XYZ file of C-alpha atoms in Angstrom:
515
model
C 48.542 -62.316 1.196
C 49.464 -66.036 1.289
C 47.690 -68.117 3.864
C 50.985 -68.985 5.599
C 51.754 -65.257 6.115
C 48.275 -64.634 7.477
C 48.711 -67.392 9.992
C 52.169 -66.091 10.850
C 50.868 -62.554 11.539
C 47.888 -63.907 13.471
C 50.059 -66.127 15.683
C 52.632 -63.397 16.601
C 52.615 -62.145 20.166
C 51.041 -58.712 20.651
C 54.375 -57.140 21.657
C 56.016 -58.394 18.469
C 53.214 -56.916 16.356
C 53.722 -53.467 17.959
C 57.464 -53.617 17.355
C 57.035 -54.433 13.680
C 54.483 -51.622 13.202
C 56.748 -49.037 14.828
C 59.730 -50.304 12.846
C 57.917 -50.022 9.514
C 56.598 -46.589 10.425
C 60.120 -45.452 11.229
C 61.372 -46.641 7.849
C 58.595 -44.682 6.118
C 59.457 -41.455 7.943
C 63.155 -41.836 7.210
C 62.395 -42.444 3.524
C 60.202 -39.401 3.368
C 62.888 -37.240 4.952
C 65.461 -38.509 2.474
C 63.131 -37.622 -0.412
C 62.589 -34.119 0.966
C 58.839 -34.597 1.368
C 58.676 -33.467 4.970
C 60.418 -30.559 6.597
C 58.922 -31.014 9.994
C 61.589 -31.385 12.642
C 64.304 -31.191 9.909
C 67.260 -29.180 11.117
C 67.834 -26.060 8.808
C 71.198 -25.280 7.364
C 72.642 -21.965 8.501
C 72.767 -19.311 5.648
C 74.584 -15.972 5.599
C 72.460 -12.767 6.163
C 71.731 -10.884 2.815
C 72.667 -7.166 2.790
C 70.745 -4.622 0.680
C 71.435 -1.175 -0.727
C 68.599 1.334 -1.057
C 69.022 3.098 -4.397
C 67.056 6.355 -4.661
C 66.656 8.823 -7.550
C 65.038 12.177 -8.250
C 64.461 12.828 -11.955
C 64.234 16.469 -13.108
C 63.861 18.271 -16.427
C 67.078 19.833 -17.657
C 65.081 22.744 -19.079
C 63.291 24.079 -16.008
C 64.390 21.817 -13.096
C 60.799 20.632 -12.689
C 60.181 17.044 -11.431
C 59.329 14.499 -14.126
C 56.577 12.115 -13.098
C 55.862 8.686 -14.597
C 59.439 8.346 -15.824
C 60.319 4.653 -16.204
C 63.496 3.710 -14.345
C 64.917 0.269 -15.192
C 67.311 -1.230 -12.612
C 69.445 -3.872 -14.273
C 71.358 -6.322 -12.039
C 70.572 -10.069 -11.856
C 68.190 -11.217 -14.538
C 65.568 -9.126 -16.304
C 65.318 -5.340 -15.617
C 63.159 -4.298 -12.686
C 61.114 -1.246 -13.811
C 59.949 1.421 -11.401
C 58.126 4.712 -12.094
C 58.702 8.122 -10.567
C 55.972 9.800 -8.545
C 54.761 13.405 -8.919
C 57.882 14.600 -7.117
C 60.111 12.795 -9.605
C 61.181 10.298 -6.915
C 61.773 6.562 -7.262
C 63.673 4.010 -5.147
C 64.486 0.284 -4.917
C 66.268 -2.087 -2.538
C 68.793 -4.358 -4.236
C 71.174 -6.991 -2.854
C 74.620 -5.703 -2.055
C 76.837 -5.596 -5.121
C 79.564 -3.465 -6.652
C 77.508 -1.611 -9.260
C 74.170 -1.418 -11.023
C 73.055 -0.272 -14.478
C 70.136 2.148 -14.734
C 68.108 3.214 -17.796
C 65.651 6.138 -17.459
C 62.940 6.704 -20.070
C 60.168 9.278 -20.456
C 58.199 10.320 -23.521
C 59.369 13.713 -24.720
C 62.873 13.242 -23.288
C 66.033 11.508 -24.422
C 66.820 8.146 -22.768
C 69.502 8.271 -20.076
C 71.785 5.300 -19.237
C 74.101 5.254 -16.247
C 76.234 2.747 -14.288
C 76.290 3.477 -10.561
C 79.172 2.398 -8.331
C 77.331 1.282 -5.206
C 80.499 1.052 -3.161
C 81.142 4.744 -3.761
C 77.527 5.956 -3.626
C 75.674 3.692 -1.170
C 72.384 4.819 0.345
C 72.399 8.220 -1.361
C 69.690 10.025 -3.322
C 71.014 10.754 -6.799
C 69.576 13.522 -8.993
C 69.494 12.992 -12.734
C 68.426 15.523 -15.374
C 66.686 14.427 -18.545
C 67.323 16.384 -21.706
C 64.162 17.102 -23.694
C 63.662 15.569 -27.080
C 62.647 18.746 -28.891
C 60.731 16.873 -31.575
C 58.475 15.307 -28.983
C 57.888 18.276 -26.679
C 54.890 20.539 -27.116
C 54.607 24.185 -26.126
C 51.874 26.543 -25.048
C 52.106 29.823 -26.956
C 49.096 31.292 -25.168
C 50.182 31.670 -21.562
C 47.961 33.745 -19.293
C 48.284 37.316 -18.138
C 48.428 38.105 -14.443
C 47.069 41.023 -12.488
C 49.815 43.572 -12.023
C 51.596 42.729 -15.287
C 53.165 45.826 -16.844
C 53.641 45.365 -20.583
C 56.160 47.739 -22.152
C 56.116 47.840 -25.919
C 57.753 49.717 -28.785
C 56.296 49.322 -32.264
C 57.892 50.703 -35.405
C 55.909 50.706 -38.639
C 57.730 51.619 -41.819
C 55.752 51.938 -45.032
C 57.033 52.628 -48.533
C 54.512 53.303 -51.285
C 55.076 54.254 -54.885
C 52.844 54.608 -57.899
C 53.436 55.824 -61.427
C 56.287 55.060 -63.836
C 59.994 55.905 -63.908
C 59.450 59.531 -64.935
C 56.102 60.400 -63.374
C 55.623 58.997 -59.895
C 54.761 59.668 -56.285
C 56.804 58.055 -53.517
C 55.878 58.091 -49.822
C 58.061 56.892 -46.937
C 56.329 56.774 -43.591
C 57.679 55.762 -40.168
C 55.483 55.507 -37.105
C 56.902 54.993 -33.612
C 54.518 53.901 -30.872
C 55.673 53.409 -27.282
C 53.128 52.192 -24.738
C 52.826 50.801 -21.227
C 49.856 48.609 -20.340
C 49.110 47.877 -16.678
C 46.805 44.874 -16.169
C 44.334 45.550 -13.344
C 41.863 42.661 -13.601
C 41.696 39.296 -15.381
C 38.634 37.481 -16.671
C 39.281 34.008 -18.002
C 42.422 34.031 -20.130
C 42.539 37.730 -20.979
C 42.509 41.085 -19.193
C 39.158 42.668 -18.422
C 40.493 45.956 -17.064
C 43.751 47.755 -17.778
C 45.338 51.170 -18.246
C 47.124 51.943 -21.497
C 49.613 54.782 -21.309
C 50.906 56.121 -24.628
C 54.384 57.509 -24.055
C 54.956 58.397 -27.702
C 52.954 58.155 -30.902
C 54.646 59.992 -33.747
C 54.639 59.518 -37.497
C 57.166 60.971 -39.941
C 56.295 61.224 -43.636
C 58.811 61.898 -46.399
C 57.457 62.251 -49.912
C 58.706 62.825 -53.420
C 56.410 63.855 -56.268
C 57.877 63.876 -59.757
C 55.916 64.683 -62.881
C 55.509 66.702 -66.052
C 53.300 69.743 -65.607
C 52.790 72.112 -68.577
C 55.590 70.341 -70.467
C 58.068 70.828 -67.620
C 59.313 68.024 -65.351
C 59.167 69.104 -61.742
C 60.235 67.448 -58.481
C 58.743 68.225 -55.083
C 60.060 66.861 -51.763
C 58.365 67.223 -48.383
C 58.957 66.107 -44.795
C 56.233 66.343 -42.167
C 55.684 64.974 -38.655
C 52.429 64.393 -36.817
C 51.617 63.184 -33.313
C 48.907 60.568 -32.808
C 45.619 61.648 -31.278
C 46.418 59.778 -28.032
C 50.066 60.796 -27.732
C 51.030 61.389 -24.058
C 47.657 60.228 -22.702
C 46.366 57.391 -20.521
C 43.213 55.399 -21.285
C 41.236 53.206 -18.885
C 39.892 50.164 -20.758
C 37.256 48.054 -19.009
C 35.042 45.140 -20.003
C 31.615 44.977 -18.375
C 28.962 42.416 -19.318
C 30.963 41.485 -22.396
C 31.247 45.054 -23.723
C 34.441 47.108 -23.695
C 34.515 50.805 -22.848
C 37.424 53.243 -23.030
C 37.868 56.656 -21.482
C 40.697 59.123 -21.061
C 42.047 59.526 -17.535
C 41.930 63.082 -16.117
C 41.393 64.601 -19.578
C 38.297 65.640 -21.518
C 38.521 64.098 -25.006
C 38.499 66.328 -28.051
C 36.314 65.567 -31.065
C 38.837 63.242 -32.713
C 39.558 61.347 -29.498
C 35.871 60.990 -28.659
C 35.151 59.530 -32.099
C 37.800 56.849 -31.613
C 36.887 56.092 -27.985
C 33.243 55.565 -28.901
C 33.820 53.069 -31.694
C 33.346 49.344 -31.132
C 36.560 47.874 -29.745
C 37.899 44.873 -27.872
C 41.159 43.627 -26.421
C 41.869 41.266 -29.320
C 41.885 44.170 -31.809
C 45.165 45.558 -30.538
C 46.846 42.924 -28.436
C 45.885 39.398 -29.447
C 47.842 37.795 -32.259
C 46.966 34.543 -33.961
C 48.313 31.671 -31.888
C 46.721 28.227 -31.472
C 44.722 27.477 -28.343
C 46.456 24.077 -28.185
C 50.040 22.999 -27.554
C 52.311 22.870 -30.596
C 55.476 20.928 -31.408
C 58.543 21.907 -33.381
C 57.667 21.975 -37.061
C 53.921 22.374 -36.452
C 52.123 24.924 -38.639
C 48.822 26.720 -38.227
C 46.714 29.040 -40.340
C 46.663 32.748 -39.561
C 43.121 34.004 -40.055
C 43.571 37.463 -38.616
C 46.342 39.873 -37.787
C 46.189 42.069 -34.686
C 47.861 45.433 -34.378
C 49.605 47.769 -36.777
C 48.166 48.941 -40.063
C 46.080 45.795 -40.399
C 44.514 46.170 -36.978
C 41.379 44.074 -36.570
C 41.351 43.109 -40.250
C 39.945 39.732 -41.212
C 42.060 38.128 -43.914
C 40.508 37.092 -47.223
C 41.694 34.174 -49.388
C 44.569 33.710 -46.983
C 47.343 31.164 -47.372
C 49.210 32.825 -44.519
C 50.738 30.284 -42.141
C 52.886 30.382 -39.038
C 55.316 27.597 -38.096
C 57.218 26.837 -34.895
C 60.823 26.423 -36.030
C 62.972 26.644 -32.892
C 63.006 26.875 -29.106
C 65.673 29.372 -28.173
C 66.378 32.428 -26.042
C 65.772 36.045 -26.905
C 67.645 38.509 -24.704
C 67.889 35.894 -21.959
C 64.236 34.819 -22.010
C 63.091 31.428 -23.235
C 61.110 31.871 -26.416
C 59.593 30.137 -29.407
C 60.841 31.291 -32.787
C 57.929 31.389 -35.210
C 58.191 31.921 -38.969
C 55.301 33.565 -40.821
C 54.889 33.266 -44.574
C 52.165 33.329 -47.201
C 49.704 35.636 -48.911
C 46.356 37.198 -48.143
C 43.930 39.657 -49.674
C 42.008 42.611 -48.321
C 38.524 43.594 -49.299
C 37.180 47.127 -48.957
C 37.305 48.196 -45.330
C 36.886 51.280 -43.179
C 40.153 51.772 -41.288
C 40.298 52.523 -37.592
C 40.031 56.203 -36.922
C 42.986 56.702 -34.568
C 45.566 55.165 -36.913
C 44.363 56.635 -40.181
C 43.519 60.071 -38.834
C 47.226 60.734 -38.340
C 48.023 59.404 -41.796
C 45.319 61.516 -43.419
C 46.650 64.628 -41.692
C 50.129 63.941 -43.039
C 48.886 63.225 -46.550
C 46.750 66.352 -46.335
C 49.776 68.454 -45.358
C 51.843 66.935 -48.149
C 49.343 67.450 -50.924
C 48.294 70.894 -49.716
C 51.957 71.929 -49.894
C 52.227 70.264 -53.289
C 49.128 72.011 -54.661
C 50.438 75.375 -53.419
C 53.927 74.860 -54.842
C 52.636 73.550 -58.150
C 50.170 76.431 -58.496
C 52.941 78.925 -57.767
C 55.351 77.268 -60.230
C 52.706 77.231 -62.961
C 52.011 80.901 -62.207
C 55.728 81.699 -62.623
C 55.733 79.815 -65.929
C 52.701 81.793 -67.066
C 54.500 85.067 -66.247
C 57.641 83.930 -68.089
C 55.593 82.868 -71.131
C 53.784 86.246 -71.166
C 57.081 88.149 -70.995
C 58.624 85.950 -73.690
C 55.591 86.456 -75.968
C 55.337 90.202 -75.268
C 51.878 89.899 -73.673
C 51.915 93.065 -71.579
C 48.157 92.896 -70.993
C 48.700 89.926 -68.671
C 51.420 91.886 -66.872
C 48.982 94.765 -66.309
C 46.399 92.344 -64.862
C 48.822 91.523 -62.042
C 48.069 94.925 -60.507
C 44.776 93.474 -59.303
C 46.660 90.920 -57.258
C 49.526 93.037 -55.951
C 51.160 96.341 -56.877
C 54.475 94.963 -55.683
C 54.078 91.873 -57.860
C 53.232 94.038 -60.873
C 56.354 96.201 -60.424
C 58.654 93.160 -60.157
C 57.266 91.543 -63.299
C 57.139 94.847 -65.232
C 60.825 95.440 -64.458
C 61.721 92.003 -65.822
C 59.565 92.669 -68.903
C 61.389 95.951 -69.525
C 64.834 94.357 -69.141
C 63.993 91.513 -71.500
C 62.540 93.644 -74.262
C 65.193 96.382 -74.085
C 67.966 93.789 -74.359
C 69.257 93.662 -77.953
C 69.990 89.968 -77.440
C 66.641 88.390 -76.822
C 66.679 86.058 -73.799
C 65.519 82.478 -74.104
C 62.388 81.279 -72.332
C 64.520 79.281 -69.873
C 66.555 82.388 -69.012
C 63.377 84.407 -68.509
C 61.947 81.714 -66.231
C 65.098 81.838 -64.150
C 64.857 85.622 -63.751
C 61.191 85.399 -62.775
C 61.882 82.612 -60.248
C 64.693 84.666 -58.672
C 62.499 87.745 -58.312
C 58.951 86.634 -57.516
C 58.357 84.952 -54.151
C 55.322 82.927 -52.947
C 53.951 85.766 -50.818
C 53.811 87.914 -53.967
C 51.508 85.328 -55.475
C 49.365 84.405 -52.492
C 49.374 87.769 -50.755
C 46.456 87.897 -48.352
C 44.353 85.540 -50.436
C 43.354 83.374 -47.489
C 40.288 82.083 -49.292
C 42.406 80.488 -52.012
C 44.656 78.859 -49.424
C 41.664 77.597 -47.479
C 40.084 76.191 -50.622
C 43.254 74.236 -51.437
C 43.478 72.818 -47.908
C 39.771 72.022 -47.880
C 40.021 70.297 -51.248
C 42.893 68.099 -50.065
C 41.152 67.255 -46.774
C 37.900 66.398 -48.531
C 39.671 64.195 -51.052
C 41.437 62.073 -48.453
C 38.425 61.935 -46.166
C 36.506 60.415 -49.073
C 39.241 57.802 -49.430
C 38.907 56.947 -45.764
C 35.110 56.733 -45.830
C 34.930 54.500 -48.894
C 37.883 52.320 -47.898
C 41.244 53.303 -49.290
C 42.065 49.864 -50.654
C 39.513 48.208 -52.888
C 41.667 45.196 -53.645
C 45.117 44.147 -52.639
C 47.112 40.945 -52.431
C 49.930 40.957 -49.898
C 52.987 38.721 -49.816
C 54.069 38.275 -46.214
C 57.249 37.013 -44.597
C 58.395 37.471 -41.032
C 59.672 36.019 -37.796
C 58.513 36.266 -34.208
C 60.168 35.459 -30.892
C 57.237 34.491 -28.690
C 57.823 34.315 -24.942
C 57.076 30.926 -23.376
C 56.705 32.450 -19.908
C 54.568 35.504 -20.631
C 51.832 36.119 -23.233
C 53.753 38.557 -25.442
C 55.916 38.694 -28.533
C 59.362 39.700 -27.308
C 60.354 40.652 -30.836
C 58.662 40.464 -34.195
C 59.498 41.713 -37.652
C 57.100 41.195 -40.522
C 57.572 42.317 -44.109
C 54.577 42.932 -46.381
C 54.721 43.746 -50.077
C 51.924 44.280 -52.543
C 50.747 45.844 -55.747
C 47.358 47.292 -54.887
C 44.517 48.576 -56.999
C 43.250 51.547 -55.047
C 39.639 52.604 -54.663
C 40.441 55.923 -56.303
C 41.529 56.196 -59.925
C 44.587 58.361 -59.291
C 46.618 55.812 -57.355
C 45.834 52.753 -59.446
C 48.684 50.253 -59.191
C 50.240 51.246 -55.876
C 53.378 49.322 -54.953
C 53.511 49.095 -51.177
C 56.167 47.696 -48.868
C 55.388 47.630 -45.173
C 57.639 46.465 -42.341
C 56.283 46.086 -38.820
C 58.793 45.695 -35.989
C 57.822 45.239 -32.359
C 59.769 44.806 -29.124
C 58.040 44.127 -25.818
C 58.549 42.709 -22.364
C 56.588 42.270 -19.136
C 57.520 43.480 -15.683
C 55.820 40.849 -13.539
C 55.284 40.945 -9.804
C 56.079 37.532 -8.357
C-alpha cells in the first residue's frame, strides 16, 4: 500500500473507519448473494405442489394363477426406466409424478415379456393385475410329483400280444389280450413313495386265441382255439406294507392258495409295479432322458440290456381336462435270460397249457382217424379187429365202414374214406375212459411250459419300441400311455426259434384325491 494511503487511513477519524468497513462488508455480501453463494436470509420463490400417482401391480402366472416373484417391472416416464421387482406375493408399486400415462415393461425368466401403456387418468391409484404367459421353451417341469395319503389310484391296463413263428404254410399264431383293473388306496407315505397301501384287483382276465397250421402225416391241418383264464389275484385285495426297508404282502380276509402264496412270498417292491422311468430333476420341452428300466406289464421289473431307449418331453397339453406332459418313447433294448414273475406268467402258462393240450388231443384223434382210413383203404382188417380192445362200439362203427367200402363195386378214394370215418367216429370213441392217456397229455404240456418258465422263456430278444405317454403334472401317474413293442426273438427252446412278437400296452389311470 502506498505511503500516502497508509497515512490517509491512519489519519481518518474512528467513526469514518467504521463506516468504510461496514460499507465494504455490505458490498461483499451483496456480491455473494448475486453470485448465488449464500442462501441465508434469501427469500425463496414460491413453487407449485407436485402431485403423485401410486401405481401398483400384482403379477400372476397365466397357467396356474400363482404369484410370480422377482419379476422385473420397468416404469418408463421421464428419462431412463425405473426398475422394480415383485415380492413373493407378486406385488410391486411405485409413486410417479402426475401425468397422463406411463409405459410398463414386465420381464421374468421363463415367461414372455409383457408391455403395456397405462392411462393414469382412467386408472389412478388402482392395483392392476397382469398375467404373464409362460415361454414353454424356458419352463421346466417336475414329472415326479408326490403321492398323498388317501390317494385312490384307479387304473385299467390292457396288454395285447401277437406272436407268430414258422413260415407261410406251417406256423403257430397266438393272440392274447389281458385286462387288468385295479384300485390302489394309499395309506401311508415314506419319503416320496407310499409305504403302505391296499391294492384291490377288480378284474384280471386274459383271453387267448390261437391258430396252429401244419402238415402232419402229409396232410395240412388247421386248429383254432379260444380260452379265457382269470389271474390268480382276480377279485382280491392285498395289503402291501414296507417295514425296515422290506416289503410284505398279504391277502385281506382270505387264506392264500398255493399259487397265491408263492407270488406273495417272492421279493417285491413298489417300483416293480408302479414306478416308471422319469427323471428325478425338472425337465424342459425337448429334453430327453435314458430309460433304463420299464415298470409294469409283461416287462415288469426287467432291467434293460444294451438299451438305446429314450423318452422325450414333446408337449405340455391337457388330457381329459387335466394338465399333462406328453412324452414320446422310442428306441431299442435287449433282454437276457430271466425268470418271469409268477403271477403274470402263471396265467399265461395255464392258457398255453390248455391250448396245446387241446391241440395234442385233436391232433392225436385226427391221426387216429387217418390211420383207420388208411387201414380200410389198404384192406388191413387186422387193425380193425384190434379196435375191439379199445371199444366194442368203435369196432362196430369202423367194421361197418370197412364192409361198405369193400362191397362197393366202385372203390372209394382215400379222401372219401377219410370223410366217412370222420363223420362216423367221434372223440369219445377214441378216448373212451382212457383217463390215463388224457392225464399224460396234460401233464406233458404242463411240464413242457413249466420248463420254459424255469429256464427263462426268452434267451435273447431285441425289441423295437415306440409309444406315447400323457403324464399328469399334478399327480404322480400316467393318465394314458400306449407303447408298441415288436421283436424277432430267439427262444430258449428249439421249437419256437424265430418268434415274431408284437406287444401293445395301453394304460388309463386317474387319482381321486382328498383335498
